[in-house]
Tab-separated table of C-alpha atoms and ligand atoms in Angstrom:
chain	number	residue	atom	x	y	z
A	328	UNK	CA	-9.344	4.684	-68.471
A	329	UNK	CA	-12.888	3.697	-69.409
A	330	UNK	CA	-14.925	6.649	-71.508
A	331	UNK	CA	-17.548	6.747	-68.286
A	332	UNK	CA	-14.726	7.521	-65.934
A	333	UNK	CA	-13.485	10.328	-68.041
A	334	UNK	CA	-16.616	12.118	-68.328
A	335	UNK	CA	-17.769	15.195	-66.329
A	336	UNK	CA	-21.170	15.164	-65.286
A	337	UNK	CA	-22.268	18.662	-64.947
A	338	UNK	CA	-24.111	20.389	-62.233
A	339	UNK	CA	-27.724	19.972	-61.368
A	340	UNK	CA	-29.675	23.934	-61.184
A	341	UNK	CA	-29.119	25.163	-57.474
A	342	UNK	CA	-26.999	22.104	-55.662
A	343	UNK	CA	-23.339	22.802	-56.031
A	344	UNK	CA	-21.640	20.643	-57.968
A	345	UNK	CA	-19.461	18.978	-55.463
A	346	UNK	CA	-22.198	18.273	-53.212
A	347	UNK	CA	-23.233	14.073	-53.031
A	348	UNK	CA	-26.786	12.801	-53.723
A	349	UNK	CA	-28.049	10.478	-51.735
A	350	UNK	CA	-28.548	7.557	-54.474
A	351	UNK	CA	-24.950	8.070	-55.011
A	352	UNK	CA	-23.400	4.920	-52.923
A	353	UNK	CA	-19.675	3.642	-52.239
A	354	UNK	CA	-18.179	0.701	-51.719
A	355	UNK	CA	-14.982	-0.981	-50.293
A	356	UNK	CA	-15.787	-4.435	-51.691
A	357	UNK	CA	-12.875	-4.471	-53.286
A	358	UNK	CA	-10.074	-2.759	-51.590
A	359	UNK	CA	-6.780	-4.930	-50.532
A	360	UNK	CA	-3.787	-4.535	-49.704
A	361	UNK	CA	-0.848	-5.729	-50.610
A	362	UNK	CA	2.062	-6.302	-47.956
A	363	UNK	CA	4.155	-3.550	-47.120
A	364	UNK	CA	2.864	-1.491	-49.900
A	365	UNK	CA	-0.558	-0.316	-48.954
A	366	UNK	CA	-4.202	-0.254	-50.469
A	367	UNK	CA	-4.785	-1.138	-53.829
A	368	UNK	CA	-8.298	-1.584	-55.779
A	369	UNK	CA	-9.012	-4.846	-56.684
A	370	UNK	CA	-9.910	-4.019	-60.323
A	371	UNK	CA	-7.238	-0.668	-60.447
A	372	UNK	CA	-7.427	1.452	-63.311
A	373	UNK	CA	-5.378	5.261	-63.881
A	374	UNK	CA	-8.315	6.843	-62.296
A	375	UNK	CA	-8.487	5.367	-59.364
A	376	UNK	CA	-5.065	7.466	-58.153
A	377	UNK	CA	-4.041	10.662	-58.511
A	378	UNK	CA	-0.639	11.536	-60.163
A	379	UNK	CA	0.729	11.739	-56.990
A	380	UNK	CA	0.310	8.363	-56.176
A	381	UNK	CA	-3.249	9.377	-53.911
A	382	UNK	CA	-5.243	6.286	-54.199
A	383	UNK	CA	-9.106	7.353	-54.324
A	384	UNK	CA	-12.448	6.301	-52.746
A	385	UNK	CA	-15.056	5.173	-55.403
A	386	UNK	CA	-18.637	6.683	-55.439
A	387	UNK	CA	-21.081	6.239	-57.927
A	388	UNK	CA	-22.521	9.183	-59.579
A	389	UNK	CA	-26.150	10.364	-60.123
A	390	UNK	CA	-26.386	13.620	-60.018
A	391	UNK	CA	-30.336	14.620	-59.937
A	392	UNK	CA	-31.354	11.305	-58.618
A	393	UNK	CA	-32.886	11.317	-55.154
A	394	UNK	CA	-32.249	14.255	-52.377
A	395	UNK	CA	-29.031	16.716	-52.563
A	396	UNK	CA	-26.438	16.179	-49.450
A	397	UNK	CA	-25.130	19.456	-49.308
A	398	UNK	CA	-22.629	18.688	-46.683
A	399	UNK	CA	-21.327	15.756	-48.184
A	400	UNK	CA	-18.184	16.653	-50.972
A	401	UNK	CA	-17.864	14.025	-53.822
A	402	UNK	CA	-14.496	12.520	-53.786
A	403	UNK	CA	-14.152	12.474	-57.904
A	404	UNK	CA	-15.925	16.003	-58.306
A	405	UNK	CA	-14.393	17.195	-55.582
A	406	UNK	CA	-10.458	16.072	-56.651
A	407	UNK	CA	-11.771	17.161	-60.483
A	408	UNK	CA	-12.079	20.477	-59.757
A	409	UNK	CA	-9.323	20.660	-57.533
A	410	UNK	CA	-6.880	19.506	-60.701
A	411	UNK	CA	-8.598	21.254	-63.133
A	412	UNK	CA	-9.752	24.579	-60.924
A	413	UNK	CA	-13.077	23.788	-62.236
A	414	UNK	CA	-15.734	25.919	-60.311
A	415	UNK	CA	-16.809	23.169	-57.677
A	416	UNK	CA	-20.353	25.365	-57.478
A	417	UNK	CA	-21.005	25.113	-61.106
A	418	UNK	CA	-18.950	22.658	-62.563
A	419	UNK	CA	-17.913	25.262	-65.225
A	420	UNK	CA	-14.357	26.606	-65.245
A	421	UNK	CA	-13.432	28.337	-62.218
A	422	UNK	CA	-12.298	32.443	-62.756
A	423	UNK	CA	-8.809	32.477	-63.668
A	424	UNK	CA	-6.800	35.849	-64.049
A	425	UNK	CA	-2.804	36.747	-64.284
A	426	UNK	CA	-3.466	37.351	-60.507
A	427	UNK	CA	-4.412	33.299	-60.119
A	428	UNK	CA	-7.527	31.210	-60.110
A	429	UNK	CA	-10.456	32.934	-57.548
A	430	UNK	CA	-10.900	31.273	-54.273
A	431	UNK	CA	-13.551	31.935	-51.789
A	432	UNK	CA	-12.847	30.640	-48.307
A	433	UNK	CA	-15.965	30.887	-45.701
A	434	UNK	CA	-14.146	32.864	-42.860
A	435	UNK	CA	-14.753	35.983	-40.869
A	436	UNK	CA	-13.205	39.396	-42.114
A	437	UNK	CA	-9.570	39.964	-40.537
A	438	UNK	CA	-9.050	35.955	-39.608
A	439	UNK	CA	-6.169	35.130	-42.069
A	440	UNK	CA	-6.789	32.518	-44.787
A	441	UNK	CA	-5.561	29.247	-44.263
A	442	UNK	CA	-3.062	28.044	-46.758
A	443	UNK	CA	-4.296	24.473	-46.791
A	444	UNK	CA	-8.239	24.159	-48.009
A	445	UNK	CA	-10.074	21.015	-49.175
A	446	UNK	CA	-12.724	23.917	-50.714
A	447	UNK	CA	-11.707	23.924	-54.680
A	448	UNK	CA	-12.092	27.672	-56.520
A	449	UNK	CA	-14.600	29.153	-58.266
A	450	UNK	CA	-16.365	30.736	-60.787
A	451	UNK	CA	-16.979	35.107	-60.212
A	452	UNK	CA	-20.760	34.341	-60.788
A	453	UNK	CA	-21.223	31.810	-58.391
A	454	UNK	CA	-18.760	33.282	-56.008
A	455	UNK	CA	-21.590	36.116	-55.633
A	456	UNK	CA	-24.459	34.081	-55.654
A	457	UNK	CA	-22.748	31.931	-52.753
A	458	UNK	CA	-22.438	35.155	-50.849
A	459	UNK	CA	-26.273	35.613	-51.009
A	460	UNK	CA	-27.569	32.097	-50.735
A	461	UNK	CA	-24.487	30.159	-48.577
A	462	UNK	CA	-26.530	30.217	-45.263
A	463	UNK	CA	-22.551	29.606	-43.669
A	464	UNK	CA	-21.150	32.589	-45.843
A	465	UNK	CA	-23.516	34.363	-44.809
A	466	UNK	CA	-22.855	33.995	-41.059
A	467	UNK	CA	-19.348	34.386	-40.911
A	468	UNK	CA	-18.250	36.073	-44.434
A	469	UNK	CA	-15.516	34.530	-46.805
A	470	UNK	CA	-12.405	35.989	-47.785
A	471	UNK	CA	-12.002	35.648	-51.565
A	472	UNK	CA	-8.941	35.790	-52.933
A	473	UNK	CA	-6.762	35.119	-56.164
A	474	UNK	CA	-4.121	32.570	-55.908
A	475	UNK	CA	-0.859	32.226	-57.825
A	476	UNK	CA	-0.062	28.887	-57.276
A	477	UNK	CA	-2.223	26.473	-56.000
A	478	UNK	CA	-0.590	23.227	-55.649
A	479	UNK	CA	-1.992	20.023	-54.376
A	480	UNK	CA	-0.348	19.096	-50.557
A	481	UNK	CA	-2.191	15.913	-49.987
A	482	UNK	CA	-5.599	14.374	-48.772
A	483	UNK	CA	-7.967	13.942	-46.702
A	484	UNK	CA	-9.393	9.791	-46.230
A	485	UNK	CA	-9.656	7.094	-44.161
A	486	UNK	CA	-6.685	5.017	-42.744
A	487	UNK	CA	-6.880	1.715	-43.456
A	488	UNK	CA	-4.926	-1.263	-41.469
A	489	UNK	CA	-4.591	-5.006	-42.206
A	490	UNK	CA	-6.127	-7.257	-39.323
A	491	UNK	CA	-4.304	-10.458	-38.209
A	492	UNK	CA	-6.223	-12.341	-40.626
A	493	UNK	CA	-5.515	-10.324	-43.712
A	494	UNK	CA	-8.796	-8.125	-43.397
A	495	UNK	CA	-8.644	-4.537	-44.171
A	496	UNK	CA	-10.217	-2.401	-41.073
A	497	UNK	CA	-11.172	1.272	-41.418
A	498	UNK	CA	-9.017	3.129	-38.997
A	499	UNK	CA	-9.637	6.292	-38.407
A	500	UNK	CA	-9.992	9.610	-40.843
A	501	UNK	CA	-6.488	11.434	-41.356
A	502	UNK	CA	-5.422	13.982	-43.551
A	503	UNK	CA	-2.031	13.200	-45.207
A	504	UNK	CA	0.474	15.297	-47.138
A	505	UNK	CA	1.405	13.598	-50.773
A	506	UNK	CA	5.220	13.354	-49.341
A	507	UNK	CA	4.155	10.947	-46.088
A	508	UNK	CA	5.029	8.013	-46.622
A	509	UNK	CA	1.498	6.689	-44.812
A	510	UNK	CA	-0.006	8.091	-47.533
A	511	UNK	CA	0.066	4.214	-48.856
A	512	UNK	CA	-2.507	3.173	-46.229
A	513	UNK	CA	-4.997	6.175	-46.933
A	514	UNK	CA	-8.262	5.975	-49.161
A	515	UNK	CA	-8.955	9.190	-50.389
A	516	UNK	CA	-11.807	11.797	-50.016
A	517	UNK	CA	-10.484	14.806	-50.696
A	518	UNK	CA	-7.759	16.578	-52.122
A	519	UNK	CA	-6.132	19.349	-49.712
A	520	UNK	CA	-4.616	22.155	-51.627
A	521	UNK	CA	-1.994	24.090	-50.671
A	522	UNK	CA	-2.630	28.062	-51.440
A	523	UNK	CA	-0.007	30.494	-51.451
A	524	UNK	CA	-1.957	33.105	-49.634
A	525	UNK	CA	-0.428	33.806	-46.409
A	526	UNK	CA	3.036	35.303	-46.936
A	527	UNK	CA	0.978	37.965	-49.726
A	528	UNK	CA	-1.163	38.735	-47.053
A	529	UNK	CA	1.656	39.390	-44.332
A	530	UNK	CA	3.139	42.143	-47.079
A	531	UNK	CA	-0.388	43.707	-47.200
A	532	UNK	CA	-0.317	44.575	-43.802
A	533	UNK	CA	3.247	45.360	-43.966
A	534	UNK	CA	2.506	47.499	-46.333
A	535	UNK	CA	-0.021	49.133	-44.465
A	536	UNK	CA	1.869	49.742	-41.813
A	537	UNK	CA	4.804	51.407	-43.740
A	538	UNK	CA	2.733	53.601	-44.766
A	539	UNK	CA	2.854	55.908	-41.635
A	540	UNK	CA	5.736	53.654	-39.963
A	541	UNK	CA	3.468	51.893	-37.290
A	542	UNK	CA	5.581	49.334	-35.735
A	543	UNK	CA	2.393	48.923	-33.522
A	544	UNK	CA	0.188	48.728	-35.902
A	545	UNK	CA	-2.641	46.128	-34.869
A	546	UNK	CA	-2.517	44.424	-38.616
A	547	UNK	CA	0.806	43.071	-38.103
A	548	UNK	CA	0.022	40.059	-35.715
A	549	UNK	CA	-2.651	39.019	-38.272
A	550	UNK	CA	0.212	37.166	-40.502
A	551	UNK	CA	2.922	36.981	-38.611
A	552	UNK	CA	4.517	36.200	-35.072
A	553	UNK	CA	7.825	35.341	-33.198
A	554	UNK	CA	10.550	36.743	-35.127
A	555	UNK	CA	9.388	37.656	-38.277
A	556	UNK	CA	6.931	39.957	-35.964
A	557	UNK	CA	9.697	41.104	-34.318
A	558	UNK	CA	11.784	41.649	-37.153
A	559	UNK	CA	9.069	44.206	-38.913
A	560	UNK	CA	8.384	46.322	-35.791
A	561	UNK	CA	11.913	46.634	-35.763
A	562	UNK	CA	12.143	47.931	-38.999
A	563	UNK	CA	8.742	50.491	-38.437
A	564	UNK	CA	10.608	51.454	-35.419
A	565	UNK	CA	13.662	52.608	-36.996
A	566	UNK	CA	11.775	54.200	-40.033
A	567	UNK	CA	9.926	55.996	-37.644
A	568	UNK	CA	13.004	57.576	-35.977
A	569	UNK	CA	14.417	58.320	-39.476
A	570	UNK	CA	11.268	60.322	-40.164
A	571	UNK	CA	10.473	58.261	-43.273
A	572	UNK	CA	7.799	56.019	-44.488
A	573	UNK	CA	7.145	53.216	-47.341
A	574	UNK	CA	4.981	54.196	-50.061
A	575	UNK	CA	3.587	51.451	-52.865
A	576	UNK	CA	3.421	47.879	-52.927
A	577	UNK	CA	5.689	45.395	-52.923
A	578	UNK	CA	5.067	42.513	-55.098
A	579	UNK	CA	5.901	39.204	-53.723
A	580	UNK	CA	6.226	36.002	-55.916
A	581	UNK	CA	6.745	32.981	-53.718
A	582	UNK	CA	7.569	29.954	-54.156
A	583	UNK	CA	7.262	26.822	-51.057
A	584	UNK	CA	10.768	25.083	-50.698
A	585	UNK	CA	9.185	22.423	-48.773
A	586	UNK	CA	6.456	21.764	-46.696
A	587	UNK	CA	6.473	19.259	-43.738
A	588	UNK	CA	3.617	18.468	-40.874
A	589	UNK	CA	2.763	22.416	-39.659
A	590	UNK	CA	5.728	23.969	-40.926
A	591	UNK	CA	5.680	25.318	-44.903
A	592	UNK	CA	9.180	26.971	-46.178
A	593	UNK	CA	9.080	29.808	-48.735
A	594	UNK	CA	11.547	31.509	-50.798
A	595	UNK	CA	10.211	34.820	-52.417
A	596	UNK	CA	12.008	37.229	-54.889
A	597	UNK	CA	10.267	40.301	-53.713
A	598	UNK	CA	9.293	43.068	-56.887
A	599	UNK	CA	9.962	46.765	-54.516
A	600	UNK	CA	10.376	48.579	-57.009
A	601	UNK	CA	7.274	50.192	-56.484
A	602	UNK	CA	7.863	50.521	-52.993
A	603	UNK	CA	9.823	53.594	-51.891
A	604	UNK	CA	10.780	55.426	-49.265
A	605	UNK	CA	9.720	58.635	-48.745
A	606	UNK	CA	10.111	61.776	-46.270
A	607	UNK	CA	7.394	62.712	-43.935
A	608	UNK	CA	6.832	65.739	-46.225
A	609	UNK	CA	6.012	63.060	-49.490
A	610	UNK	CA	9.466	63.771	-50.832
A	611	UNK	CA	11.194	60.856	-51.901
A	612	UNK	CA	13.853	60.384	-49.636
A	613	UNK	CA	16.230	59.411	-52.044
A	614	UNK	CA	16.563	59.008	-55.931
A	615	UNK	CA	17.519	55.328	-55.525
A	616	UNK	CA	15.416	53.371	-57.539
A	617	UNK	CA	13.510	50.337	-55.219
A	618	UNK	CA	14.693	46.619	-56.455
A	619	UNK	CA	13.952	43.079	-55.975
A	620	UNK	CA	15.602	41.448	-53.039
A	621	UNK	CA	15.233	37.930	-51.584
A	622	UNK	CA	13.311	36.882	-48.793
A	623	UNK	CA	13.303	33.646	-46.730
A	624	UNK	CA	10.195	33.023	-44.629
A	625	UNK	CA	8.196	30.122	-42.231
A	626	UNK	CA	5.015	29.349	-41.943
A	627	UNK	CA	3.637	27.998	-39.024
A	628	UNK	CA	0.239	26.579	-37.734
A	629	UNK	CA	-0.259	28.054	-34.404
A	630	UNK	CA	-3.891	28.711	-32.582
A	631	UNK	CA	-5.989	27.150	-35.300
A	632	UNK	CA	-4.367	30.035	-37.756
A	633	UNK	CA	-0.747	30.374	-40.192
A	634	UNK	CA	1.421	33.191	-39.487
A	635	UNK	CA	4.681	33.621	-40.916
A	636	UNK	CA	7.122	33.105	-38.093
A	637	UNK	CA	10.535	33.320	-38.968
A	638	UNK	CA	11.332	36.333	-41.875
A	639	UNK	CA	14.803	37.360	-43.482
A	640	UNK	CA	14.712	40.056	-46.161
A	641	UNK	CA	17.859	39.885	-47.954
A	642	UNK	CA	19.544	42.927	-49.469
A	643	UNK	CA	18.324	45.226	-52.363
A	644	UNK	CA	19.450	43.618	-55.691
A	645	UNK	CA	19.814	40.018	-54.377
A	646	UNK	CA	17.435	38.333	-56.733
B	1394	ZN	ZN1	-19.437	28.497	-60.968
């Protein structure tokens, strides 16, 4: 790797960093392919992929020089600061807690975050500033959020196909999890991240709900849907009949098993000990203390939106 390629250019006053210029040019000159493998550069060094084999567009860099493109995202700055949550406003590093690294996804209040997002985190300074200045923040909101685990899923490029005389043609843009195996025929934009967001939010409104057993409690079909819908109304339901509701909050610590097309697996170990049951009267119902148990849920892409469909809490005391 060449000294240039490893340096980070920071960001010029008042453009986010991960925004193009447009003196900043790319070229394919010197893209092949090689048969039955995929696209190669020409000239390849270890930064033109990613360490999971994502091979990446090339874009010069002159940050400052001409007019900012605001709605263009640099394909280096952008995959920098998704591997090294740097704040893709500021170029600094993004805000990082024991809660995860802060993430601010332009969406209206009450739409649940997507898991997948090509938008990198950020810093807590510019993550207010956006709020004021973002004209598109400002119209719909943004849901900001920690995550635990951000993990990258795969990109977003252009597919690439070799013409009967050995000429690479641009397809047509895809995006393309790191485990596909067409992933070999896909120049790189942007890196899609996968954030573990969705199954914390379903236990928020779970949570919720417990609270005064609501099994029809409107917060429910926010996360969730099919049977792992089913399966907590089910559970409100019965609560309610016993007389007894869910205080405190259960902590959930999951962890994706795998994650294929629309369809992301997760195994959690679910902390409940802070998460009790009590009588209607605020008596605890019981002097059992709460413990971790296992849970096994899907998450599926359905309406635009990912809602846990498919949930199985395992006994107390199985993890
Ligand atoms: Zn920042």
């Amino acid at each position: 790797m060449s000294r240039s390629s490893r340096r980070i250019l920071l960001a010029f006053p008042g453009v986010p960093w991960m925004a193009t210029w447009d003196s900043e040019r790319s070229s394919t000159a010197l893209l092949e392919s090689v048969r039955g493998k995929g696209l190669r550069w020409f000239n390849e060094g270890p930064a033109d992929r990613d360490k999971h084999g994502g091979l990446w567009a090339r874009k010069t860099e002159r940050i400052g020089q001409g007019k900012p493109q605001y709605a263009g995202v640099h394909p280096r700055r952008q995959r920098l600061a998704m591997e090294l949550l740097l704040c893709h406003v500021c170029s600094g590093n993004s805000s990082v807690t024991v809660d995860g690294a802060l993430w601010m996804e332009p969406i209206r209040p009450g739409e649940p975050l997507m898991p997948y997002t090509t938008h990198p985190p950020v810093c807590v300074p510019c993550a207010v500033e956006s709020r004021e200045r973002c004209k598109r923040i400002r119209r719909t909101g943004a849901h900001t959020v920690r995550v635990a685990n951000p993990r990258p899923w795969g990109v977003i490029g252009m597919r690439y196909e070799p013409g009967a005389n050995g000429v690479l043609a641009p397809k047509e843009p895809v995006e393309v999890a790191y485990d596909d195996r067409n992933i070999r025929w896909v120049l790189a934009n942007q890196m899609i991240a996968y954030l573990d967001g969705v199954t914390r939010a379903m236990w928020g409104d779970l949570t919720q709900a417990s609270k005064t057993s609501d099994a029809s409690s409107k917060l429910l079909d926010d996360h969730a849907e099919g049977g792992a819908l089913q399966l907590m109304r089910y559970g409100l339901r019965n609560a309610k009949k016993a007389k007894r509701v869910v205080k405190g909050t259960p902590r959930p610590h999951p962890e994706v098993v795998s994650v294929k097309g629309g369809t992301v697996v997760i195994r959690d170990c679910v902390d409940g000990t802070d998460w009790l049951n009590y009588k209607l009267n605020g008596e605890p119902e019981d002097d059992n203390p709460g413990s971790h148990f296992k849970a096994d849920a899907t998450v599926k892409r359905s309406d635009g939106a990912w809602r846990v469909s498919r949930l199985y809490m395992h006994e107390s005391g199985s993890c």
